[in-house]
XYZ file of C-alpha atoms in Angstrom:
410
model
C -38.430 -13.040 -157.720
C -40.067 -9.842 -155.877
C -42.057 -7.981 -158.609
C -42.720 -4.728 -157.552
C -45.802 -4.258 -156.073
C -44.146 -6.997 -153.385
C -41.637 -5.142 -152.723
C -43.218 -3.305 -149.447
C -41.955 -2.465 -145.817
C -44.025 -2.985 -143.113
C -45.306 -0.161 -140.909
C -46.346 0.056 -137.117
C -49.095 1.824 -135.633
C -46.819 3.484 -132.883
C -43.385 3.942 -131.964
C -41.409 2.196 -129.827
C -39.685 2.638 -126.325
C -36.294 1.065 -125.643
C -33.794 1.393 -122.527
C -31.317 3.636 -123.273
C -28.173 1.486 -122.678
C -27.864 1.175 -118.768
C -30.197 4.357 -117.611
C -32.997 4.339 -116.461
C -34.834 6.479 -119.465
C -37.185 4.770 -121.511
C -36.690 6.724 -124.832
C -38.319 6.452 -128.443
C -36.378 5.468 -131.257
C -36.495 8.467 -132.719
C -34.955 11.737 -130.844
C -36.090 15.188 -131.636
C -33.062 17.370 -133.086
C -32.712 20.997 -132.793
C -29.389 22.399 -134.064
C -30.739 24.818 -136.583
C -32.875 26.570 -134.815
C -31.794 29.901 -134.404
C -29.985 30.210 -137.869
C -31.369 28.238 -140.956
C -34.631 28.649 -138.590
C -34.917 32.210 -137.679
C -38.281 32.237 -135.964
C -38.864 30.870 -132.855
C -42.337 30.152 -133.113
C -41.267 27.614 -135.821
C -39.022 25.644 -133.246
C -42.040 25.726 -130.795
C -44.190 24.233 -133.536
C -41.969 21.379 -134.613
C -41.690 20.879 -130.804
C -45.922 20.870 -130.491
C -45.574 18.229 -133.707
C -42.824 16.075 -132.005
C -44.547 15.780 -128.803
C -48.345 15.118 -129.951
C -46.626 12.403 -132.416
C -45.037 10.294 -128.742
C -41.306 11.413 -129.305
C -40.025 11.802 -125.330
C -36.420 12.473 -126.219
C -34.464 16.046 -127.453
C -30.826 16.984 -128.058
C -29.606 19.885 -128.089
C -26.457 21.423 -126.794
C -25.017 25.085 -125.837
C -23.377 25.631 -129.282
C -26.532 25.341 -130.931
C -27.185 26.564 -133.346
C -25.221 26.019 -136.084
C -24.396 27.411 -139.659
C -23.892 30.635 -138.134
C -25.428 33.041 -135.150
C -23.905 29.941 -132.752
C -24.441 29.504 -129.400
C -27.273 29.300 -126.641
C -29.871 30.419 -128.646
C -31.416 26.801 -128.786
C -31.311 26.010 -125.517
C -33.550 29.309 -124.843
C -36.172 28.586 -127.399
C -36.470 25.325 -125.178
C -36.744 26.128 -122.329
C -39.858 28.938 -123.492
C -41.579 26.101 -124.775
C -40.736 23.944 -121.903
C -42.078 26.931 -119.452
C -45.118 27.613 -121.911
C -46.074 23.765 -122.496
C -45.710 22.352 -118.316
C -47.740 25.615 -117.101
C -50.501 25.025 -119.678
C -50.633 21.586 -118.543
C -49.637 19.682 -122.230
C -46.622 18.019 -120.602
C -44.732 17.257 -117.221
C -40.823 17.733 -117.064
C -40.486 14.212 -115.880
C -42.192 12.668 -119.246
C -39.596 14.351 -121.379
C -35.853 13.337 -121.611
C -33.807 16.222 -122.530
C -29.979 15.442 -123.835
C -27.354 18.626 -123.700
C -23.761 19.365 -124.483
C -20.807 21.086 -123.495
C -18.127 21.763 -126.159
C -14.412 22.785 -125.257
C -14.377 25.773 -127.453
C -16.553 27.664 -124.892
C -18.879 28.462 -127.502
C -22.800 29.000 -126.271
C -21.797 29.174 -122.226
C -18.176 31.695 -122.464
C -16.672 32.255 -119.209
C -16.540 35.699 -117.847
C -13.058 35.162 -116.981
C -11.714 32.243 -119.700
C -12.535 34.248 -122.907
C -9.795 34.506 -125.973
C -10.675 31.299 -127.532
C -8.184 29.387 -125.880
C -10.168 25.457 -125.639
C -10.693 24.180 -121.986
C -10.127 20.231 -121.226
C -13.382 20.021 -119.067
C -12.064 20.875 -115.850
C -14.545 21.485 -112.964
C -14.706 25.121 -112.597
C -15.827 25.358 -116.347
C -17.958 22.293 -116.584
C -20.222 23.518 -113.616
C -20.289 27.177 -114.950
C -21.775 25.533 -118.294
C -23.934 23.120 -116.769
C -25.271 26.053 -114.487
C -26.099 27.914 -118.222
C -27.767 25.617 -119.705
C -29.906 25.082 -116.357
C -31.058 28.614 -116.511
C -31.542 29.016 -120.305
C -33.915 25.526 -120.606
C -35.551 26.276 -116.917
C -34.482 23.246 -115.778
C -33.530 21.794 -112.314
C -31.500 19.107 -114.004
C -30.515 17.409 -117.401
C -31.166 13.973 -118.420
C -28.334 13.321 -120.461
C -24.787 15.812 -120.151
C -22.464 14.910 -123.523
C -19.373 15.963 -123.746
C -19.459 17.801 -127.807
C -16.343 16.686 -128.597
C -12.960 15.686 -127.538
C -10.243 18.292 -125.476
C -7.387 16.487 -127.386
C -5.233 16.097 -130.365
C -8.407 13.524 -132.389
C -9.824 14.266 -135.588
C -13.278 15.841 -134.842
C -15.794 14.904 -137.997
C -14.821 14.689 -141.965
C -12.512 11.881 -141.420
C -11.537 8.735 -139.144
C -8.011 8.919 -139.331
C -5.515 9.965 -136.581
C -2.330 12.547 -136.975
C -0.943 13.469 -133.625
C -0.901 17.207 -133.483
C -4.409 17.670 -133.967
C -3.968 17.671 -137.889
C -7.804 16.982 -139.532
C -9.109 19.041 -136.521
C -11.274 21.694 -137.263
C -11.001 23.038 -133.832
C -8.015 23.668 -131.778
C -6.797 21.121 -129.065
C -6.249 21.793 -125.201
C -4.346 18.637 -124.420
C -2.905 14.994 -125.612
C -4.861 12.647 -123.966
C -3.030 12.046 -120.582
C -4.011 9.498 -117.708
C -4.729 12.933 -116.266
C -6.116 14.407 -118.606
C -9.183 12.147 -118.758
C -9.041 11.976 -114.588
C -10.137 16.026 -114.966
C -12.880 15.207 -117.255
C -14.279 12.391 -115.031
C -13.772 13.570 -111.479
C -16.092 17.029 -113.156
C -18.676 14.305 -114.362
C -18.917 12.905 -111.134
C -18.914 16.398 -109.155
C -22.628 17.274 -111.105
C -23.869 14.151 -110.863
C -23.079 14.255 -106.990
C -24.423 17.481 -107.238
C -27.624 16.333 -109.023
C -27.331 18.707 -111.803
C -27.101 15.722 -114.164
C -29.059 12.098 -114.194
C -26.591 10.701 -116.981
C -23.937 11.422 -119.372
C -22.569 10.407 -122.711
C -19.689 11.826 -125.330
C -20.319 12.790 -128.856
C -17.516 12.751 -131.964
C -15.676 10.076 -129.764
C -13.252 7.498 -130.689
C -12.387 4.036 -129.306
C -9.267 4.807 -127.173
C -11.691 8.099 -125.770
C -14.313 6.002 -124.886
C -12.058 2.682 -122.704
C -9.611 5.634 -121.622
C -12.931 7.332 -119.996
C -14.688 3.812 -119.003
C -11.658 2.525 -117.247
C -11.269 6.206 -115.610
C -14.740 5.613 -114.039
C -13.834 2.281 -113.113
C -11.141 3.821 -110.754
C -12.433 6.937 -109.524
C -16.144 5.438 -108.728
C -18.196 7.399 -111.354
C -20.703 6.036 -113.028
C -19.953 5.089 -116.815
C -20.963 6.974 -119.853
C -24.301 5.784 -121.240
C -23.897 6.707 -125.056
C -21.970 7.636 -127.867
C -23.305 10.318 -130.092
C -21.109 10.260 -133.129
C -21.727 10.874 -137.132
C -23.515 7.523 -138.569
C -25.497 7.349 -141.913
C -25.559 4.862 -144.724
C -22.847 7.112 -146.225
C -20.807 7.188 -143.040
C -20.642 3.677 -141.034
C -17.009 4.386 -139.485
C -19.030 4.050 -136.119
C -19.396 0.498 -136.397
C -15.326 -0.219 -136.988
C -13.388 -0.253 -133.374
C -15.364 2.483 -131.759
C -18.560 0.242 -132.260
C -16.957 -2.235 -130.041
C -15.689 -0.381 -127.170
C -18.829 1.511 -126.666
C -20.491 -1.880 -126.651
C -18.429 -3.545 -124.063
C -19.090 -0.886 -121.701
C -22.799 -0.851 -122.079
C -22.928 2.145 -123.950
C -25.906 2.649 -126.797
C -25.765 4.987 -130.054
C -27.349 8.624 -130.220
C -26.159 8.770 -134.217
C -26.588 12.349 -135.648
C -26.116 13.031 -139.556
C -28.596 9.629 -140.433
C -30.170 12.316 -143.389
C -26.219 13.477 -144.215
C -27.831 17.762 -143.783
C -30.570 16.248 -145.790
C -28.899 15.150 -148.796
C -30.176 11.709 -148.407
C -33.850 13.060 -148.461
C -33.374 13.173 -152.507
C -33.917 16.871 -152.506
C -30.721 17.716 -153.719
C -31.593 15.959 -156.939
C -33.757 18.881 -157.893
C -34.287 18.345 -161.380
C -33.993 14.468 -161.841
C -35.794 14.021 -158.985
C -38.137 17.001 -158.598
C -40.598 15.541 -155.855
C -38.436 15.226 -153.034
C -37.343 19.615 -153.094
C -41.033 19.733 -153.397
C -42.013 18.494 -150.396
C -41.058 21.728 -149.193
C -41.426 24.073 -151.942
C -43.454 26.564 -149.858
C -41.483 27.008 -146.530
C -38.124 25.540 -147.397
C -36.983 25.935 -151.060
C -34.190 24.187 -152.355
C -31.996 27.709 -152.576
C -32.542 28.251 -148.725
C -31.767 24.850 -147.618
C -28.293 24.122 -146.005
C -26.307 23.321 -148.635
C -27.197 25.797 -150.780
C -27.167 28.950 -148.121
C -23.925 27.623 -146.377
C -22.106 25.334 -148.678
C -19.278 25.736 -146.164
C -21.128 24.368 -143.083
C -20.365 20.694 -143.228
C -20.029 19.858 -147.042
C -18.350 16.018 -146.267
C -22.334 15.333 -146.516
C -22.700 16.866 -150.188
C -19.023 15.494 -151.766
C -19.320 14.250 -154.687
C -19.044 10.506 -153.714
C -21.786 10.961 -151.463
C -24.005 12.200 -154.089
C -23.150 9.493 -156.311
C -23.951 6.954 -153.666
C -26.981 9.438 -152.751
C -28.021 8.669 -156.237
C -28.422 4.764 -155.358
C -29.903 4.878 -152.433
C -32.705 7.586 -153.354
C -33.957 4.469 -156.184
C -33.419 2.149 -153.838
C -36.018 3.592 -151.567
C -38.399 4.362 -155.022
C -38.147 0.413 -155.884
C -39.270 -0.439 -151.898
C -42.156 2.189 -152.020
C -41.164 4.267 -149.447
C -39.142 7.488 -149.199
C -35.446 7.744 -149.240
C -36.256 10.131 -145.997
C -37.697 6.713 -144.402
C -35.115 4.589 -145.520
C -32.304 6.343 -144.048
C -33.652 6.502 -140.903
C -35.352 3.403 -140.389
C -32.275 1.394 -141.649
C -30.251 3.737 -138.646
C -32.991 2.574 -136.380
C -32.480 -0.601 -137.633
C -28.666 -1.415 -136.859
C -27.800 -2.797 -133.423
C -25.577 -0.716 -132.114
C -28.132 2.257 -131.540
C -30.858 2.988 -129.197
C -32.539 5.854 -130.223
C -31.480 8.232 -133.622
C -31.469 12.253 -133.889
C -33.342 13.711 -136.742
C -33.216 17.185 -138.260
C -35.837 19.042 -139.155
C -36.899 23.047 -140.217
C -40.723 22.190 -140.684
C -43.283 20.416 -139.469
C -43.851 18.509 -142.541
C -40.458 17.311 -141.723
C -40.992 16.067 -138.747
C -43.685 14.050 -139.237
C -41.959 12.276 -142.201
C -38.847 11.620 -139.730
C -40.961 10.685 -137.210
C -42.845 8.192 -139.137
C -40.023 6.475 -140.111
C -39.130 5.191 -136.801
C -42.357 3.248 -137.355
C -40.997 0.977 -140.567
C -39.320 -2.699 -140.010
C -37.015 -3.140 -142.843
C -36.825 -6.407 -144.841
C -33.864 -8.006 -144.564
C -33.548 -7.999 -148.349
C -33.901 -4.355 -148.495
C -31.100 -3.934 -145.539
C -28.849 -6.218 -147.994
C -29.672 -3.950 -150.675
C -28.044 -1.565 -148.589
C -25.358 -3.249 -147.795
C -24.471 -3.551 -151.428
C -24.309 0.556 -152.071
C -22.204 0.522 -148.946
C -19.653 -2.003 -149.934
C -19.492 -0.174 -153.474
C -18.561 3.676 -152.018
C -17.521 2.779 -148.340
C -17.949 6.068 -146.420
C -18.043 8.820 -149.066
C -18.871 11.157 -146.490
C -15.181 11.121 -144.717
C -11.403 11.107 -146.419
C -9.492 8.665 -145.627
C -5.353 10.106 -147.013
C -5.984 13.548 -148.451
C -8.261 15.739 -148.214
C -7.740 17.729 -150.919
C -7.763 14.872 -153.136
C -11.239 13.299 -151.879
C -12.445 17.086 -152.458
C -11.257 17.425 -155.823
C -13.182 13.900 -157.125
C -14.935 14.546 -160.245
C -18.537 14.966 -160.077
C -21.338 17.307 -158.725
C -21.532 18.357 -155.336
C -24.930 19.285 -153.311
C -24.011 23.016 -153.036
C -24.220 23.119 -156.940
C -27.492 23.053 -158.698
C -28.515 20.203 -160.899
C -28.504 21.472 -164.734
């Protein structure tokens, strides 16, 4: 048997380039995430230098979206801060628009790009008039004559959106409210305003995010009959504590050609370890300095997305944080190189607040997994099954014995 000094995971000496799906972008594996800056990040000059480290480590690829950011002070901030490093980094020569793939979103809550005459918070269902007056904003704000990749944030219609897989007409496990039920028409309004700004040339490509597998054929097979070209990806929730991607939606997205552009691989960074504080003091110290582990995100906003910090998931946390110890690598690199790893993604979003971060994201797109350490994983997942998501009751899964990220370890 493997003692442990065997057990090792190869490392490359750069990372790699892969089609994305049926573009024409050649993207790394790893894509450069940027939803907290503006709130858990206050200073720009922060995002700018995680952008610096990103670049000068070979990542080509950045999401963002006109919500951003999150946690609180939402909405166009992000894109800004972009496009003044964007401005500052093509005129000083570092970087040409061209070499840089840059992914955006549009959400149906008009938050980041409101309409001067659609305010009151009642959702849109992505009908032309509002999905070239949002495209037009985040033009201006990143400085950009057009956008590699347009994503639609998250469904107009009755779906669960995050926390949980399963479906109650009426928009029940919906954090945000609904504009419609999922029509033939419906999805005809959201495709013919694809097609107007790609006609238009305001956008190369486009994807949906927090999608489903009836969203994803209804949309395909809508493209098939109006003549626009077909979604290229699906950016939805995936992590070894969240693999409901790879049921049925998994499968539609792959017979149309469409890749995976997984957020939430780190689960808001519970599966860095940190969050075992006392146990497992190394991992919060990693960051002592600029990030301590009372101003990271699930101790400043224990609110903002807690699925990631339930108690199951710290349990399974737990495993996979001495799984990574027994390989000799970091349960940072673990997470995302086994998301890397699985087939139905191209390239994988990371999240980061320093630039320590980033390089430790980044150079995890460089490991190759054994396959006996993938098994390994395998085995945690078959033993909690998606502890990030409820399944029946919400309240129940909430109210599962145990500790939860946003409480300190004693």
């Amino acid at each position: 048997s493997e003692t442990m000094s065997e057990k090792t995971v190869p490392r490359r000496e750069s990372l790699r380039k892969v089609r994305f799906g049926t573009s024409d972008m050649m993207v790394t594996e790893v894509c450069g995430g940027t939803m907290t800056w503006g709130s858990f990040n206050d200073k720009e000059d922060d995002a700018h230098d995680q952008l610096d480290k990103l670049w000068s480590l070979g990542v080509n690829f950045l999401d963002t979206a006109e919500l951003y950011p999150v946690g609180w002070n939402y909405g166009a901030t992000t894109e800004r801060w972009i496009g003044n490093w964007l401005k500052k980094r093509t005129e000083d020569g570092t970087l040409k628009r061209q070499d840089i793939y840059i992914a955006t979103k549009i959400n149906p809550s008009h938050i980041g790009s409101e309409h001067p005459e659609r305010k009151g918070g009642t959702p849109h269902g992505y009908d032309s008039e509002i999905m070239h007056w949002s495209c037009d904003q985040s033009l201006k704000r990143m400085g950009c004559e057009y956008i590699d990749l347009f994503q639609i944030h998250w469904p107009s219609r009755d779906v669960p959106i995050m926390s949980t897989p399963t479906f109650m007409p009426g928009g029940d496990n919906r954090f945000a409210k609904f504009h419609d039920t999922g029509e033939v028409e419906d999805f005809e309004r959201t495709v013919s305003s694809i097609k107007e700004l790609i006609d238009a040339e305001k956008i190369k490509h486009w994807g949906v995010s927090n999608e489903n597998a009836f969203g994803i054929t209804m949309l395909c097979m809508t493209c098939l009959k109006l003549g626009c070209p077909l979604p290229v990806s699906c950016q939805n929730d995936f992590s070894i504590l969240n693999q409901t991607y790879e049921e049925d939606t998994y499968e539609a997205a792959y017979r149309f050609g469409m890749v995976g552009l997984p957020y939430g691989a780190l689960c808001g960074g519970v599966l860095t370890g940190k969050y075992f504080e006392n146990s497992k003091p190394e991992y919060a110290q990693k960051d002592a300095d600029e990030r301590p582990i009372d101003k990271c995100r699930h101790r400043v906003s224990s609110s903002f997305q807690p699925r990631y910090g339930a108690t199951l998931a710290m349990q399974a946390t737990k495993e996979v944080v001495e799984l990574a110890e027994e390989w000799n690598i970091t349960p940072t690199e673990l997470s995302l190189a086994w998301a890397i790893g699985r087939v139905c993604n191209a390239s994988v979003i990371i999240g980061t607040t320093t630039v320590r971060q980033v390089e430790e994201c980044v150079g995890a797109a460089l490991l190759d997994l054994p396959d006996a350490l993938k098994k390994a994983v395998d085995k945690i997942h078959e033993k909690y099954r998606n502890p990030c998501v409820f399944y029946a009751d919400k309240e129940v899964w909430q109210g599962i014995e145990g500790r939860r990220a946003e409480e300190p370890e004693l």
